[in-house]
CSV table of C-alpha atoms in Angstrom, one decimal:
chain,number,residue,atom,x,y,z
A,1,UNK,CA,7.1,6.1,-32.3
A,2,UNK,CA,3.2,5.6,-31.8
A,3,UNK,CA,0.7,7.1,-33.8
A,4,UNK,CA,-0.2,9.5,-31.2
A,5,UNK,CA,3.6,10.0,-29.5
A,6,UNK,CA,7.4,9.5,-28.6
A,7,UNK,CA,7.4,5.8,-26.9
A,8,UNK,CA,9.4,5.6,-23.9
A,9,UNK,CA,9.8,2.3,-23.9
A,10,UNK,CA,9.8,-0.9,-26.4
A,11,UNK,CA,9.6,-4.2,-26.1
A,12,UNK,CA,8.3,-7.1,-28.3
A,13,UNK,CA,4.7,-6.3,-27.6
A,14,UNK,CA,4.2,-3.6,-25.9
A,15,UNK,CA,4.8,0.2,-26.0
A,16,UNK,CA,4.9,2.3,-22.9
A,17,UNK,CA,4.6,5.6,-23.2
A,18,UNK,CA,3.7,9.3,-21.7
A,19,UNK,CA,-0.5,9.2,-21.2
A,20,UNK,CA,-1.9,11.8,-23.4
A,21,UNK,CA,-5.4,13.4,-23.4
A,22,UNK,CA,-6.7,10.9,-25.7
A,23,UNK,CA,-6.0,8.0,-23.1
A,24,UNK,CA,-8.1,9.2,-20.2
A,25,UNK,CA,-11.2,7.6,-21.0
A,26,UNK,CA,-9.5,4.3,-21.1
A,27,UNK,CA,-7.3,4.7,-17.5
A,28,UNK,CA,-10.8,5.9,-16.2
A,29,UNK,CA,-12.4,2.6,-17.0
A,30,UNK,CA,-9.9,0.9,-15.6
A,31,UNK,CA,-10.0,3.3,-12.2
A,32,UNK,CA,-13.4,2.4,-11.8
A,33,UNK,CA,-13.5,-0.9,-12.8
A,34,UNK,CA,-14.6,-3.0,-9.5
A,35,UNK,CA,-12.7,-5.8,-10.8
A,36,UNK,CA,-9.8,-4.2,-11.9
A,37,UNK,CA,-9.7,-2.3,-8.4
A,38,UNK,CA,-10.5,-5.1,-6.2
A,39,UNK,CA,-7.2,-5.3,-4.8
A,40,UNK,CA,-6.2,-2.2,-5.1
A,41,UNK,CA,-8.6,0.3,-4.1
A,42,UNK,CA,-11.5,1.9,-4.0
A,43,UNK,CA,-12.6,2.3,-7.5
A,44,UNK,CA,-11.9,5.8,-8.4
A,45,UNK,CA,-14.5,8.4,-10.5
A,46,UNK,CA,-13.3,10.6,-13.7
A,47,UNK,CA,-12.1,13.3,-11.1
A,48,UNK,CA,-10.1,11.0,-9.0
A,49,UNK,CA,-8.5,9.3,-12.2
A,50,UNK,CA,-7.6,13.0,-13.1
A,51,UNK,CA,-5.9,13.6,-9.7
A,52,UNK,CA,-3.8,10.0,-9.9
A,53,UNK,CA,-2.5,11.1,-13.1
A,54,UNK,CA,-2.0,14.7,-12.3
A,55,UNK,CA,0.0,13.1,-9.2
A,56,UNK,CA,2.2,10.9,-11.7
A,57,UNK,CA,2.9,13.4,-14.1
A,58,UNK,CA,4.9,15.2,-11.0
A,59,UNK,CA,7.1,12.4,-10.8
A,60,UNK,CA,8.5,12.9,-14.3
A,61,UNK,CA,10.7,15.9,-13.0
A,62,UNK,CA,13.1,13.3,-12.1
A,63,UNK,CA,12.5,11.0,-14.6
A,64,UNK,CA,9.8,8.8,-13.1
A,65,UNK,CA,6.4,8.6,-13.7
A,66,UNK,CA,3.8,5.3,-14.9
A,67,UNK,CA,3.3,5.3,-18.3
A,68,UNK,CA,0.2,3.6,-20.3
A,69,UNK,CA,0.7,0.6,-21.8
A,70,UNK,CA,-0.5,-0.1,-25.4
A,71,UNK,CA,0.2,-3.3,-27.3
A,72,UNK,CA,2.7,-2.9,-30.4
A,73,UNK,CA,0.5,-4.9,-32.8
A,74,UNK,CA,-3.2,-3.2,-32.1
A,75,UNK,CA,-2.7,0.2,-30.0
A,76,UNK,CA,-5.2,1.5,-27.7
A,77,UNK,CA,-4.1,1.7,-23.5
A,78,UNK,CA,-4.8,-1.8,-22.2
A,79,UNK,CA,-3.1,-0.7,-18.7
A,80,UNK,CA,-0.7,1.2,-16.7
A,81,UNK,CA,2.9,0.6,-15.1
A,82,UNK,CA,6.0,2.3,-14.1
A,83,UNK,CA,8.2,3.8,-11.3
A,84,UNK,CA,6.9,6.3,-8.7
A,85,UNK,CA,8.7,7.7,-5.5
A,86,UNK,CA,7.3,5.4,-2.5
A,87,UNK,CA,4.5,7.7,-0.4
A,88,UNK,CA,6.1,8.9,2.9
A,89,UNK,CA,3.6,6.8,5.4
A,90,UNK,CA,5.5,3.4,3.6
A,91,UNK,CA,7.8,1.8,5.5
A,92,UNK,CA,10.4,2.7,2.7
A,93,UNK,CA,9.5,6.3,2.1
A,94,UNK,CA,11.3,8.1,-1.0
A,95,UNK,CA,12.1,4.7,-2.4
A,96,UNK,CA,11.7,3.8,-6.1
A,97,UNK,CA,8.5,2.4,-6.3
A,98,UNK,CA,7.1,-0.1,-9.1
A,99,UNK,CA,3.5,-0.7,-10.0
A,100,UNK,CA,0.7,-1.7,-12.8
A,101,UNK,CA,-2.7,-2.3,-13.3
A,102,UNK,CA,-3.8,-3.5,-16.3
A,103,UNK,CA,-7.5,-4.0,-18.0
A,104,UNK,CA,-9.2,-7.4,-17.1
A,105,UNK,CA,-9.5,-8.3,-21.1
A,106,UNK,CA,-5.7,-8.0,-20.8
A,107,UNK,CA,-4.8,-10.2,-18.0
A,108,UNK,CA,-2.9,-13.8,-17.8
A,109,UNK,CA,-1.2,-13.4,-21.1
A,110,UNK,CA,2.2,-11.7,-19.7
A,111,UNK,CA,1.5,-7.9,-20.2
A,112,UNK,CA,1.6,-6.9,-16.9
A,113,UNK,CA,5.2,-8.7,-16.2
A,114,UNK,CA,6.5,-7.8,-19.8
A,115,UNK,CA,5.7,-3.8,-19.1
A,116,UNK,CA,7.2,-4.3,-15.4
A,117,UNK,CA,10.3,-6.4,-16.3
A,118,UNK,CA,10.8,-3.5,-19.4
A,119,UNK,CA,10.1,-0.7,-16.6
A,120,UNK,CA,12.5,-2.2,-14.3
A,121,UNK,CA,15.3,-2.0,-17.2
A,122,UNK,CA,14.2,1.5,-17.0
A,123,UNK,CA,15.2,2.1,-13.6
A,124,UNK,CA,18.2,0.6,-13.9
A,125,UNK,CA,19.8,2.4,-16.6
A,126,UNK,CA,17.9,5.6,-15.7
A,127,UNK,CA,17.4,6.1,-12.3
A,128,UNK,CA,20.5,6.6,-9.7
A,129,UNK,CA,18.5,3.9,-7.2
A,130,UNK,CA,20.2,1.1,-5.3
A,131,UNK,CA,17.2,-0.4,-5.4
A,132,UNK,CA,13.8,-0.6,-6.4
A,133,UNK,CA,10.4,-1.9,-3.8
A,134,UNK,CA,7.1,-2.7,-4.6
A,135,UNK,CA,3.7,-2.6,-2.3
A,136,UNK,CA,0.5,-4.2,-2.5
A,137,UNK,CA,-2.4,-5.4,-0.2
A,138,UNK,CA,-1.4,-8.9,1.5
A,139,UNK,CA,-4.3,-10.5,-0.1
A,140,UNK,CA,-3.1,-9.5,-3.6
A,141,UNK,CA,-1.6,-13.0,-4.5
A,142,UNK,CA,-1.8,-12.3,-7.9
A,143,UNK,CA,0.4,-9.4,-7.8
A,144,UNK,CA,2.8,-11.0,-5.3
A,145,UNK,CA,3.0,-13.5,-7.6
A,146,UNK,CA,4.0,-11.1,-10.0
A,147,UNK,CA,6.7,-9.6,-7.6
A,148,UNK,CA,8.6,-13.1,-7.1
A,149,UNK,CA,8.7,-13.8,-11.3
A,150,UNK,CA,10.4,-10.4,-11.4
A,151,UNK,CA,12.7,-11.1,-9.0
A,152,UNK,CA,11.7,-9.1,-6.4
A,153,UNK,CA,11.5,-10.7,-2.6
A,154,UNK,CA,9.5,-10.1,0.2
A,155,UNK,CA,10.5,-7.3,2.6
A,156,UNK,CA,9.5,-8.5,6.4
A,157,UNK,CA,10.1,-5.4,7.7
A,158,UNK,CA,7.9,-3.8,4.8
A,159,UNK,CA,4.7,-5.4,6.5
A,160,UNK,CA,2.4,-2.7,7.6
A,161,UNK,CA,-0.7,-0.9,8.2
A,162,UNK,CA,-2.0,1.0,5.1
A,163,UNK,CA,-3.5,4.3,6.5
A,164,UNK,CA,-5.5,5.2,3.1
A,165,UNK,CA,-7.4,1.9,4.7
A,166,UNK,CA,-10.1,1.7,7.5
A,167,UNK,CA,-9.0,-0.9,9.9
A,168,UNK,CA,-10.9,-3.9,9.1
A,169,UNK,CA,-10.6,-3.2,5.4
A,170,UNK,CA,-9.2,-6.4,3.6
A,171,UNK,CA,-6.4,-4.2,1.9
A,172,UNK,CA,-5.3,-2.6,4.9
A,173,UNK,CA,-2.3,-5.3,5.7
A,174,UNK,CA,0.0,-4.7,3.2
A,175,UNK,CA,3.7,-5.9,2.0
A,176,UNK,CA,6.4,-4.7,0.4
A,177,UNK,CA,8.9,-6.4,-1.5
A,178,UNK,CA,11.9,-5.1,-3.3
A,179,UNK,CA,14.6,-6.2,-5.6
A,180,UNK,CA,18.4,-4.8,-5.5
A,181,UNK,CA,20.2,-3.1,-8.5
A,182,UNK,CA,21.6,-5.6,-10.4
């Protein structure tokens, strides 16, 4: 348990759970955050941030959904990961889809692959998928990086366009990779 709710998931560090009311001013930040977006998105405004979550909490009908992610030892949302269903203009539409994004004061110490390798786990024993893809701009190294620690592998085929992306747009090309069940 957390001091404020149920936690959905536990590991050694971290604690990802449901986002609450209390944790919008902290997923905002990090929305509109030009560093945190820069390859991402566009940074996003309170409203916007209110829309992305409204959106995720429609994937927990069928047990899906992104989660904050506290840390065990101090509390307080230093980010954001989980599973979504892929976006119908992706080349893998309807697919499980993994993501994160995680404040900058929180970065290069493991968090972001700790909550995604827990989230992951998740799917596995949780969700009925064969397998599970994640997408990012083609200029996101850091989170392709990611991708290939966690065992996922690039997806050729799952090179394309972004269309939430003007052409010309550095975030436009994107990738996908994916990772089988296990």
């Amino acid at each position: 348990m957390t001091a404020r709710g149920a936690a959905v998931i536990e590991t050694a560090r971290l604690i990802l759970r449901v986002p609450e009311a209390a944790d919008r001013a902290a997923l905002h930040a990090m929305w509109a955050d030009p560093r945190v977006m820069a390859d991402l998105g566009p940074v996003k405004d309170a409203a916007q941030s209110d829309a992305a979550l409204a959106r995720h909490e429609g994937y927990r009908r069928e047990g899906l959904g992104f989660w904050v992610v506290e840390r065990r030892d101090m509390g307080g949302v230093i980010g954001f990961c989980g599973l979504k269903r892929a976006d119908d203009y992706v080349p893998f539409p309807g697919a499980v889809e993994i993501g994160w994004m995680f404040a900058e004061a929180h970065w290069g110490r493991g968090y972001a692959r700790e909550a995604a390798a827990a989230s992951l786990d998740w799917a596995w024993t949780r969700v009925g998928a064969a397998r599970v893809i994640a997408i990012t701009a083609a200029v996101n190294a850091k989170s392709r990086a990611l991708m290939a620690r966690l065992g996922l592998h690039y997806v050729e085929s799952g090179d394309f366009d972004h269309p939430l992306f003007a052409p010309g747009d550095r975030l436009r090309a994107s990738v996908t990779y994916a990772i089988d069940r296990p």
